[in-house]
């Protein structure tokens, strides 16, 4: 029985891998991942790693890995469907009926979009009614015009526990549908009550103009300050951006602000190209979404310590998208909303024009922590600055910044570049050496039943894995990769199967993830897949793709040359055509 995408999406949202695995394994947070002792082999040093971002796990000791379904299959000794039923039962989800679920899910999405539209109209009318006097006054005191309020469809949810629920019931909507849409909740006695109460309401609209969710802000100091719609069949906070519907098509640059009010204030000042995340820190999915609509992003977060820290994190996330990043630095105001009110739109435009690119921003933040008049601080700053320059992929760009630092501090540019190159060499040398050593150890320690051809073709297999990893995290690269590969085949059958599956999913409009892949691969194969995507920081990147493809093309040329001896005269012309085609595509970089 093939499971519909709608069911898998719901299962994914209800069965967070961290929550599920924590019931079996004691894990501790380490950066963006969690580690613990592997439940599948005996070990004293934790090598079992959970990756919440990709909803996967991988043991660097024994190679076990996969998604949440694979984990339950292995830990509970169940087959695929039984593992799915196990998780669905835990999450209170009914298993789908074959051939009926997709149509039902599509209808559910349409119903939720309809009820959201009605809720948005209700909130807007409430804002303009007697009930919304205090909320309307609050928005006007924040400097918003009636035109802006109408443009964003801002509204008000009253302090009454059932005002929206009663209104939607009168419009003929079912209360269970309201609950599925995240508009109401159910108490222990079975009664329904409004999810949003006594808040200014911000409808969240997708690029097609549909209301997919809401954000609500209190008008006093009560907590939580902001309340956002829970994830629903039409809304997921980590995959959407506030006001992208207004910002799309506004040019090559997007301004990324922290919150709803910042976006609206910046928009009202004449900057239509502004978006914000939805109550969460920037995610990799949101960064990729921004990169589809712009070539450059200006990070415009709050000027406090938390804002600076969030900016540094966002810079790291954007690094994988290839989009140009600049960071706006404010003084005299805590956020863009306050800055515009105090200094006006023209000064904000000047601020954008003077915004630093991400390298300049990181260097200026670093410089603030040193007294450069002191020799020891100067040396420490230069070493730390070299670490930043080592993260720049462009040698020309590194050269420019090295020259700038050298001029500012009266040191040799060559000495800075020498330090930078030493760091780059050490970093990549260590990563490559560690990666190959671990791979060789694993190959010798465990019989490779998943990809038995890898041991004899390690270099080519690693190139294939680099391509696979890049596609998993950047599915929009598929067409370009396939074009560059041309007729060049993968060397190892398992990687070929995985590559073909990913390409088919992407071409069918399906976002690759581990839960989707687990339908097509066995638990041991899912372990290998998790191991591949766990190498993201080491092997993933568009700039490396050309090298990976060159490796596969060179292997193919050598294989064809070796086979030449066995080719008879009748096939010689066909062979020469193939060889010419490969050489023509060659390693020329596009």
Short mmCIF file of N, CA and C in Angstrom, two decimals, residues 443-444 448 451-462 491-492 555:
data_model
loop_
_atom_site.label_atom_id
_atom_site.label_comp_id
_atom_site.label_asym_id
_atom_site.label_seq_id
_atom_site.Cartn_x
_atom_site.Cartn_y
_atom_site.Cartn_z
N UNK A 443 34.19 0.57 6.22
CA UNK A 443 34.19 -0.44 5.16
C UNK A 443 34.86 -1.73 5.63
N UNK A 444 35.98 -1.58 6.35
CA UNK A 444 36.70 -2.76 6.82
C UNK A 444 36.02 -3.42 8.01
N UNK A 448 29.87 -4.30 3.59
CA UNK A 448 28.98 -3.34 2.97
C UNK A 448 27.97 -4.06 2.07
N UNK A 451 26.01 -1.04 -0.45
CA UNK A 451 26.68 -0.57 -1.66
C UNK A 451 28.03 -1.27 -1.79
N UNK A 452 28.01 -2.55 -2.12
CA UNK A 452 29.24 -3.35 -2.14
C UNK A 452 30.29 -2.86 -3.13
N UNK A 453 29.89 -2.07 -4.13
CA UNK A 453 30.85 -1.57 -5.11
C UNK A 453 31.61 -0.34 -4.62
N UNK A 454 31.24 0.16 -3.45
CA UNK A 454 31.86 1.39 -2.98
C UNK A 454 33.34 1.20 -2.64
N UNK A 455 33.67 0.10 -1.99
CA UNK A 455 35.05 -0.12 -1.54
C UNK A 455 36.05 -0.05 -2.70
N UNK A 456 35.66 -0.57 -3.83
CA UNK A 456 36.57 -0.59 -4.99
C UNK A 456 36.54 0.72 -5.78
N UNK A 457 35.57 1.57 -5.46
CA UNK A 457 35.43 2.85 -6.19
C UNK A 457 35.17 3.98 -5.20
N UNK A 458 36.02 4.07 -4.17
CA UNK A 458 35.77 4.99 -3.07
C UNK A 458 35.72 6.44 -3.53
N UNK A 459 36.64 6.84 -4.37
CA UNK A 459 36.69 8.23 -4.83
C UNK A 459 35.41 8.59 -5.60
N UNK A 460 35.01 7.70 -6.50
CA UNK A 460 33.81 7.96 -7.30
C UNK A 460 32.55 7.91 -6.44
N UNK A 461 32.51 6.95 -5.50
CA UNK A 461 31.34 6.84 -4.63
C UNK A 461 31.17 8.08 -3.76
N UNK A 462 32.30 8.64 -3.29
CA UNK A 462 32.23 9.85 -2.47
C UNK A 462 31.75 11.04 -3.32
N UNK A 491 28.71 5.25 -10.79
CA UNK A 491 29.54 4.04 -10.76
C UNK A 491 28.92 2.97 -9.88
N UNK A 492 28.36 3.36 -8.73
CA UNK A 492 27.85 2.36 -7.78
C UNK A 492 26.33 2.27 -7.89
N UNK A 555 36.27 8.91 -14.67
CA UNK A 555 36.12 7.46 -14.49
C UNK A 555 35.46 6.84 -15.73
#
